[in-house]
PDB file of C-alpha atoms in Angstrom:
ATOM      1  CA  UNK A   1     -10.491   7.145  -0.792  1.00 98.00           C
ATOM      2  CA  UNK A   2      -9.565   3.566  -2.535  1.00 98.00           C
ATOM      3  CA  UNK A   3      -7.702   2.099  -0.049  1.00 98.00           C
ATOM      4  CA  UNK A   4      -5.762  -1.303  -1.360  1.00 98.00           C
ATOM      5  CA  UNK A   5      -4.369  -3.575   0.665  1.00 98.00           C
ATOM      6  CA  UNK A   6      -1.910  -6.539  -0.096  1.00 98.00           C
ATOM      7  CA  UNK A   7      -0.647  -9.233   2.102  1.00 98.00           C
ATOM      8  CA  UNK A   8       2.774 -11.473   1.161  1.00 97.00           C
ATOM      9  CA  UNK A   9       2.308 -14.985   1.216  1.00 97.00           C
ATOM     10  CA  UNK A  10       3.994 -15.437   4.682  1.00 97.00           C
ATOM     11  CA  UNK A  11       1.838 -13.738   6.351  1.00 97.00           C
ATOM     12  CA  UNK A  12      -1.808 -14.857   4.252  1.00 97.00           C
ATOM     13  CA  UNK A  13      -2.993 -16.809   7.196  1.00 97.00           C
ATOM     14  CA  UNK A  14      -3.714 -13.620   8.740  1.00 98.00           C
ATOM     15  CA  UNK A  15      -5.340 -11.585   5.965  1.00 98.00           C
ATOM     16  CA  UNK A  16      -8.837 -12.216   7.477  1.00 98.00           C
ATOM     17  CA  UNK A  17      -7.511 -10.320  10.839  1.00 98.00           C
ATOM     18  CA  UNK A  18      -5.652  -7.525   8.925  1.00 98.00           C
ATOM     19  CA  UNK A  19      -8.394  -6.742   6.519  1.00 98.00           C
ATOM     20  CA  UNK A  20     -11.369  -6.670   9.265  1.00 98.00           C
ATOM     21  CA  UNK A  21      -9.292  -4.491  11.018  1.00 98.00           C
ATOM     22  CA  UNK A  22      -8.571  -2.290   8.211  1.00 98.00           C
ATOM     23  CA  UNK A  23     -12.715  -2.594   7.290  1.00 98.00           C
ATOM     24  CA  UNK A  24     -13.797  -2.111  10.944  1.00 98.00           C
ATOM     25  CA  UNK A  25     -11.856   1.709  10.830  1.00 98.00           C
ATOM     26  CA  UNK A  26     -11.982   2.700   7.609  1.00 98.00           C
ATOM     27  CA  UNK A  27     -15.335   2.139   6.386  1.00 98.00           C
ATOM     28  CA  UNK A  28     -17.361   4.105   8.838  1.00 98.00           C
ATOM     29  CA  UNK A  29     -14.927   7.173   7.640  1.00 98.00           C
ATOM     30  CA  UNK A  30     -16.594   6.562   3.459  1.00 98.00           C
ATOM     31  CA  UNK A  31     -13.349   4.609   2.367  1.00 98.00           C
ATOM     32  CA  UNK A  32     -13.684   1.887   0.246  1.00 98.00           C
ATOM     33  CA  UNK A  33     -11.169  -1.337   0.943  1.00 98.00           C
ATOM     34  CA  UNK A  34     -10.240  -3.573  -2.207  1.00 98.00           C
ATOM     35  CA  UNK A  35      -8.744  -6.478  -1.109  1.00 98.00           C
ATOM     36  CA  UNK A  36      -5.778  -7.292  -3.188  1.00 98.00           C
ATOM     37  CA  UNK A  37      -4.705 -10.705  -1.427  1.00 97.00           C
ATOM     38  CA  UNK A  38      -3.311 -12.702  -0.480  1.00 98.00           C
ATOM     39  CA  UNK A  39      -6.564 -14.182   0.968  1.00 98.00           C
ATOM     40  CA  UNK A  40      -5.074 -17.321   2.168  1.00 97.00           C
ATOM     41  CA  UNK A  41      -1.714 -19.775   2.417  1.00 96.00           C
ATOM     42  CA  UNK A  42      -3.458 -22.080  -0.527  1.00 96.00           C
ATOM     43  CA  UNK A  43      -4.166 -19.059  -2.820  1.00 95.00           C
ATOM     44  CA  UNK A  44      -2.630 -19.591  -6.229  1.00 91.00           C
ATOM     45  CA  UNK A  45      -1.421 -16.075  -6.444  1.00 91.00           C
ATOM     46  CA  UNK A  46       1.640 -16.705  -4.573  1.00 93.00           C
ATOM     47  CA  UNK A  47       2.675 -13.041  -3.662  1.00 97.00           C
ATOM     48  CA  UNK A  48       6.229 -12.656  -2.276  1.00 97.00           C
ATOM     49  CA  UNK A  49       7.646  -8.977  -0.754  1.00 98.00           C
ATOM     50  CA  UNK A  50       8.782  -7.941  -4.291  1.00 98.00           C
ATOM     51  CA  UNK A  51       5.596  -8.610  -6.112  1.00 97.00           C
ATOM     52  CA  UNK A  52       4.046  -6.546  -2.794  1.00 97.00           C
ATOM     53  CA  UNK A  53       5.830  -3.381  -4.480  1.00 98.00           C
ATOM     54  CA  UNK A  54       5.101  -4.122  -8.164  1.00 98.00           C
ATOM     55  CA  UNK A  55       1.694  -4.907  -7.660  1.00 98.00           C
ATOM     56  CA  UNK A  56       1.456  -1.185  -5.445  1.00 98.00           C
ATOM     57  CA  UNK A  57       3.104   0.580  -7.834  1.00 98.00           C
ATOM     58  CA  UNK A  58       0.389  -1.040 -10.840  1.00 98.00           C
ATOM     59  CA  UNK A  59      -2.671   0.242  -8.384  1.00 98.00           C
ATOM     60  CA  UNK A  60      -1.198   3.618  -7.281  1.00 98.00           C
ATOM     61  CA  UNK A  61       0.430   4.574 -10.953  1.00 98.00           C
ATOM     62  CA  UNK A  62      -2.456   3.640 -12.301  1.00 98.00           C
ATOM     63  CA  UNK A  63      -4.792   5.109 -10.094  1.00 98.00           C
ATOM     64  CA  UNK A  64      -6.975   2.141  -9.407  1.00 98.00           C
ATOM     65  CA  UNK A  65      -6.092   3.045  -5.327  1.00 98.00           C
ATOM     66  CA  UNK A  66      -5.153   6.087  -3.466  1.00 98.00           C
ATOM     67  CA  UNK A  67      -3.376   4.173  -0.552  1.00 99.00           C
ATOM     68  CA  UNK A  68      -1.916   0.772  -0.171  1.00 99.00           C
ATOM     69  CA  UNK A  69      -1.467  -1.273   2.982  1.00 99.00           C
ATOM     70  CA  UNK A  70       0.453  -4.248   2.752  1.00 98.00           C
ATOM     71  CA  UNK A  71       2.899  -5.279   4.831  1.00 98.00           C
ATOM     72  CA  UNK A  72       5.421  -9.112   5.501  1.00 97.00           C
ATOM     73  CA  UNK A  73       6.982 -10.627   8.473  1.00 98.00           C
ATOM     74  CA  UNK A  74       8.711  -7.925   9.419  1.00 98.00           C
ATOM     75  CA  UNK A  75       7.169  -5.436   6.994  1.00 98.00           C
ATOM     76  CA  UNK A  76      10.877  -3.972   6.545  1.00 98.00           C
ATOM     77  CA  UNK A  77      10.741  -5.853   2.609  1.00 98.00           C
ATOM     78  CA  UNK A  78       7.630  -4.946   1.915  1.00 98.00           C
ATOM     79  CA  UNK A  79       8.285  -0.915   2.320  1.00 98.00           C
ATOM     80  CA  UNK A  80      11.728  -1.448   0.560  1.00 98.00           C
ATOM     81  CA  UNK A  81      10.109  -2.933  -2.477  1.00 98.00           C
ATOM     82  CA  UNK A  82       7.085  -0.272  -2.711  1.00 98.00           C
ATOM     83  CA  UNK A  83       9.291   2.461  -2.511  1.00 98.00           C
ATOM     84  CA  UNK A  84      11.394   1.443  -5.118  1.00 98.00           C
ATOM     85  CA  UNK A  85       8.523   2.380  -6.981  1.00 98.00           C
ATOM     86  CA  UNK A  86       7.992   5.992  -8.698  1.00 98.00           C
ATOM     87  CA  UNK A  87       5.363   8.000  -6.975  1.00 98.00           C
ATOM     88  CA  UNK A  88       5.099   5.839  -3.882  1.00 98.00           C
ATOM     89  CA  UNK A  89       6.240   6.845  -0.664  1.00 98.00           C
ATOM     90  CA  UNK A  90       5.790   4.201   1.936  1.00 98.00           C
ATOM     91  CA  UNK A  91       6.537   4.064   5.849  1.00 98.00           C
ATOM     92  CA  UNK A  92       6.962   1.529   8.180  1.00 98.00           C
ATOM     93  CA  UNK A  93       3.767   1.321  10.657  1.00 98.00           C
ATOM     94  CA  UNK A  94       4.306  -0.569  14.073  1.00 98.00           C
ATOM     95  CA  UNK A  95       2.607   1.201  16.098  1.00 98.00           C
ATOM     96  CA  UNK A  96      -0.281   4.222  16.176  1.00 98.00           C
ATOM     97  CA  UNK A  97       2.513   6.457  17.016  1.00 98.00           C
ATOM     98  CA  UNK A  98       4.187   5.763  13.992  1.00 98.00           C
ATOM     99  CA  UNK A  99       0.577   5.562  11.850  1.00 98.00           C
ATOM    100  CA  UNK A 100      -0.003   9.621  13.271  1.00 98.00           C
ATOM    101  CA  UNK A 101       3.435  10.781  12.529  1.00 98.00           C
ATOM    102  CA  UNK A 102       3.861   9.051   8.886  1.00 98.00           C
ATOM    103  CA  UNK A 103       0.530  10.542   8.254  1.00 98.00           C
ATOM    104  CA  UNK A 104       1.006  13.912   9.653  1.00 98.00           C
ATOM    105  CA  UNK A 105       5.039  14.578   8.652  1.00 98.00           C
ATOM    106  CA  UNK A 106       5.214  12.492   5.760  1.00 98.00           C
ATOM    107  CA  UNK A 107       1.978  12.162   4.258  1.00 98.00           C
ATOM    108  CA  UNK A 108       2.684   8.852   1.890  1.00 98.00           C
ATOM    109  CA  UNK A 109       0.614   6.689   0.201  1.00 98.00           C
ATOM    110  CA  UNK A 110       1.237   3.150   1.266  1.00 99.00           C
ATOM    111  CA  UNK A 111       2.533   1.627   4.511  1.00 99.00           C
ATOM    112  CA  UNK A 112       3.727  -1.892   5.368  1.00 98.00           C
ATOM    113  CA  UNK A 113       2.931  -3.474   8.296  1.00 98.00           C
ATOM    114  CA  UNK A 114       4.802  -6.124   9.933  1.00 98.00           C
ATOM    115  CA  UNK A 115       2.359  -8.962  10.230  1.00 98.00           C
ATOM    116  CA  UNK A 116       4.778 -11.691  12.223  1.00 98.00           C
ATOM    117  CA  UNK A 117       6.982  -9.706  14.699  1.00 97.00           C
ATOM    118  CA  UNK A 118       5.508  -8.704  17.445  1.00 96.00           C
ATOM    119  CA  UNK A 119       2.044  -9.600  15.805  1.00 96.00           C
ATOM    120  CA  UNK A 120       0.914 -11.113  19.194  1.00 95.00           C
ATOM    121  CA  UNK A 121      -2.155 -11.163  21.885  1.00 95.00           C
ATOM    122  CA  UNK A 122      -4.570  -7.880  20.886  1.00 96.00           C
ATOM    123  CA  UNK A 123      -2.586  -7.447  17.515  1.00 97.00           C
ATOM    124  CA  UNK A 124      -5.783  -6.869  15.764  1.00 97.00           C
ATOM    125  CA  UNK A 125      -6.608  -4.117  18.343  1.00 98.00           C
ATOM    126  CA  UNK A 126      -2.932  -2.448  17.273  1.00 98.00           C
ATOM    127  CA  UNK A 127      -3.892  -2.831  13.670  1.00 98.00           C
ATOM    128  CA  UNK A 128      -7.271  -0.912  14.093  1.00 98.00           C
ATOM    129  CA  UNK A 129      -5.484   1.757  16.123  1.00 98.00           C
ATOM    130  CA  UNK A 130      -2.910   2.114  13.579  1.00 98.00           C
ATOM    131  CA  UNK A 131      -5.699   2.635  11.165  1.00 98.00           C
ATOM    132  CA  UNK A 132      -7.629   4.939  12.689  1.00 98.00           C
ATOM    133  CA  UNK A 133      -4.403   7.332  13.586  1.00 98.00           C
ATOM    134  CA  UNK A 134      -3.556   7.164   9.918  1.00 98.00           C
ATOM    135  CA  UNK A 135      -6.826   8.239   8.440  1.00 98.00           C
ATOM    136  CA  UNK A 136      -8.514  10.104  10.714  1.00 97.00           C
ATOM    137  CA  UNK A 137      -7.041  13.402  10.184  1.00 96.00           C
ATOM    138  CA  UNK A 138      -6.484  15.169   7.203  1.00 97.00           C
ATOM    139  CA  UNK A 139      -2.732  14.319   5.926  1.00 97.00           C
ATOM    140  CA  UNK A 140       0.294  16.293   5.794  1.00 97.00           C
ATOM    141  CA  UNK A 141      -0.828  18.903   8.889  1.00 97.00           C
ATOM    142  CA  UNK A 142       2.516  18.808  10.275  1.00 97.00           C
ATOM    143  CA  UNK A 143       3.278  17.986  13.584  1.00 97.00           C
ATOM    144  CA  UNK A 144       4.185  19.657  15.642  1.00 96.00           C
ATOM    145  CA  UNK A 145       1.842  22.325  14.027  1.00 96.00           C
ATOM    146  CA  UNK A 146       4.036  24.918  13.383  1.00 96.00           C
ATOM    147  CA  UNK A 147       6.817  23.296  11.369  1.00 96.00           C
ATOM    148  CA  UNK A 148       3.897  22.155   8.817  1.00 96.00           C
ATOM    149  CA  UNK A 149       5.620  24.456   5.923  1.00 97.00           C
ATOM    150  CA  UNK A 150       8.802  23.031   6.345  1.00 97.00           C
ATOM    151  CA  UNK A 151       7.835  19.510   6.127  1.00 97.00           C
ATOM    152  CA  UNK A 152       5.835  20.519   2.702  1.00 97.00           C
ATOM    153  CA  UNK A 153       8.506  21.466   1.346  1.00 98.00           C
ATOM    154  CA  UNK A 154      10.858  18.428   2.522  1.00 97.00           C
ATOM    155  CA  UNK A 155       8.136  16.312   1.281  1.00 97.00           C
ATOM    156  CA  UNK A 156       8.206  18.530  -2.640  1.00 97.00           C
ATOM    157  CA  UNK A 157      12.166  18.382  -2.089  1.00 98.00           C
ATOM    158  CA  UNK A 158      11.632  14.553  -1.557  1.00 97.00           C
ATOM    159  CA  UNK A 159       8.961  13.989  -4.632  1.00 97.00           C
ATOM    160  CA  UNK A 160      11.108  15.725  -7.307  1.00 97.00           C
ATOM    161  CA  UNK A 161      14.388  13.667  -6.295  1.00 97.00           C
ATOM    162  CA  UNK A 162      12.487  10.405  -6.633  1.00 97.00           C
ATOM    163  CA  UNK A 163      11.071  11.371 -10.295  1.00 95.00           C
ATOM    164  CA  UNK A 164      14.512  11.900 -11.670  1.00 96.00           C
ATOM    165  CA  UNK A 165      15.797   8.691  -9.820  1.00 95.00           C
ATOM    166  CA  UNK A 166      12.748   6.318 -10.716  1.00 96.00           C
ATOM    167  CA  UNK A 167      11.622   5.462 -14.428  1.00 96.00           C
ATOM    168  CA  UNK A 168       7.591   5.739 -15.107  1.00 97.00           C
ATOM    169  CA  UNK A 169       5.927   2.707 -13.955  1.00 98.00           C
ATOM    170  CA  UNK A 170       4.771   1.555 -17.574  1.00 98.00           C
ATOM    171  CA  UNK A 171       8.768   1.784 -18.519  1.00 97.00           C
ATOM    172  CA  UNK A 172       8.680  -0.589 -15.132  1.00 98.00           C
ATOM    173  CA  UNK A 173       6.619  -2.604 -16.244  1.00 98.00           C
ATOM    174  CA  UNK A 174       7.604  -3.393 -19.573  1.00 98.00           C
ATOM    175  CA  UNK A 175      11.445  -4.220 -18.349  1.00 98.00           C
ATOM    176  CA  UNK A 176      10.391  -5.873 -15.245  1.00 97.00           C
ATOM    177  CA  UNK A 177      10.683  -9.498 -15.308  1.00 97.00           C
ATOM    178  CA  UNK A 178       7.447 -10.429 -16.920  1.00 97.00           C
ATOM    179  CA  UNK A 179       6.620 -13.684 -14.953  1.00 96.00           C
ATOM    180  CA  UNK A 180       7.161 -12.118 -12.055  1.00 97.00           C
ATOM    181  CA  UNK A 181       4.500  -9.328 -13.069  1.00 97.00           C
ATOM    182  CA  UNK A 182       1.639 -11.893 -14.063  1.00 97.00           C
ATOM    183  CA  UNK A 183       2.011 -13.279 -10.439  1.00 96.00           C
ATOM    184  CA  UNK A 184       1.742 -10.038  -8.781  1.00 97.00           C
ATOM    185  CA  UNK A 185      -1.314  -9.493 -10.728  1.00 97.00           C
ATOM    186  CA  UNK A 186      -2.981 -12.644 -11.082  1.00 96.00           C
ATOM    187  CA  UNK A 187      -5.006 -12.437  -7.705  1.00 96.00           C
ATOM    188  CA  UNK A 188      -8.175 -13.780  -8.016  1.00 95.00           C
ATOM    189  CA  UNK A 189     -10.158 -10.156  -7.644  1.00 97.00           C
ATOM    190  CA  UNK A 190      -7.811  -8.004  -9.398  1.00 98.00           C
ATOM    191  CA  UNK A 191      -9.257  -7.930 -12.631  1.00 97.00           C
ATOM    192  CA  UNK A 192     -12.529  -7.214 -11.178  1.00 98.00           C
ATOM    193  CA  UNK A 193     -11.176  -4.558  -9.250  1.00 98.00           C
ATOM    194  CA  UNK A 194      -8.279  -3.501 -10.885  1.00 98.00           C
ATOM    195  CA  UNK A 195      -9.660  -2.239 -14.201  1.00 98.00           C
ATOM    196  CA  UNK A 196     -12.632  -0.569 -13.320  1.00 98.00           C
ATOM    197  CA  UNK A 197     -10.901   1.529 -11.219  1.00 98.00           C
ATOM    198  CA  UNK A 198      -7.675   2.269 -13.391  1.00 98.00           C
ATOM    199  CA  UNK A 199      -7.076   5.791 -14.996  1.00 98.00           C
ATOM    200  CA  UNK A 200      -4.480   4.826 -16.977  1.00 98.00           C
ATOM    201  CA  UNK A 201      -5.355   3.370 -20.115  1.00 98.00           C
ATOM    202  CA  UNK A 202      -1.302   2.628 -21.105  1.00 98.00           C
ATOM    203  CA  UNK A 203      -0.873   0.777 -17.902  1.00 98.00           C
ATOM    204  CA  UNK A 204      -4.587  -1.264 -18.072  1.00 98.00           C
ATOM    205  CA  UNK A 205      -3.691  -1.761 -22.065  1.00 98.00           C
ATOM    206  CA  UNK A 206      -0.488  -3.443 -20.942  1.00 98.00           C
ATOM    207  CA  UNK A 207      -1.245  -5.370 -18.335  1.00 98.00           C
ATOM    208  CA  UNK A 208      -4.487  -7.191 -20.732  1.00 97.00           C
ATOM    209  CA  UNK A 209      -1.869  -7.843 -23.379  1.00 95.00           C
ATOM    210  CA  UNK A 210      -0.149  -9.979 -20.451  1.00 91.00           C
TER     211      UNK A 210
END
């Protein structure tokens, strides 16, 4: 799995923390991380909560990443802005609890994080349990167990409302405000890592011609 993860400029003071957590779990299990930045406060990518979503809904659309973690202060903008993507259904992570359950009822593809409320003493141990109760079982099992058909089908129901109430992400793109796109996607790594790993050649086409 191409895991991405993206960190708003509030919280970049932290991405070193967030993304050896992330690193520490996820590698061991044959994920790959792509770090998406914000790397630090200085970074010339400025990425606010709203870019967070665009620039999710570029790497997931496009299939450059199979998952997204990003997150904010609160990590309440950052899921609001990702899921007013198409084809992204993002959760709210706090704690492991809610990493297991999102993973197991809801099966998404991006969480946010909240990276300055209650991001105390140990918070790097919470962010590597959160990761490992997200991705070490196989998504979408149900729980509990037995009501595993019904939340399919809630999750089909839920997938086939959001493609008549979303627009394709290259429509996105092209109406989006376009400043606000070549900040979202001018991270320092993203061409390296964003276009070898695309499978959309509309979306990658587009986003050159910025």
């Amino acid at each position: 799995m191409k895991i991405a993860l993206v960190v708003e400029n509030s919280q970049a003071g932290k991405s070193d923390i967030i993304h050896d957590a992330l690193t520490s779990v996820v590698k061991p299990m044959g994920h790959e991380v792509f770090h998406y930045g914000m790397y630090t406060p200085e970074d010339k990518a400025h990425l606010t909560y709203p870019m967070n979503g665009l620039l999710s809904g570029v790497l997931l659309n496009s299939g450059a990443a199979d998952f997204v973690v990003t997150g904010c202060g609160t990590g309440m903008g950052s899921m609001l802005a990702c899921n007013a993507m198409p084809n992204i259904f993002c959760g709210l992570v706090i704690d492991p609890t809610d990493a297991f359950l999102f993973s197991q009822i809801n099966a998404g593809n991006a969480i946010a994080m909240p990276f300055a409320k209650g991001f105390g003493w140990a918070a790097e141990l919470n962010l590597q349990d959160c990761f490992q109760k997200l991705f070490e079982t196989e998504a979408g099992l149900g729980y509990p167990r037995e009501r595993a058909e019904v939340m399919r089908t809630n999750r089909g129901v839920l997938a086939d409302l959001k493609k008549v109430t979303c627009h394709d992400m290259l429509t996105i793109l092209k109406n989006a405000d376009q400043e606000l796109l070549k900040t979202a996607i001018s991270g320092e790594r993203f061409a390296e890592y964003f276009y070898p790993n695309s499978q959309d050649d509309d979306i990658s086409a587009f986003l050159k011609d910025l």
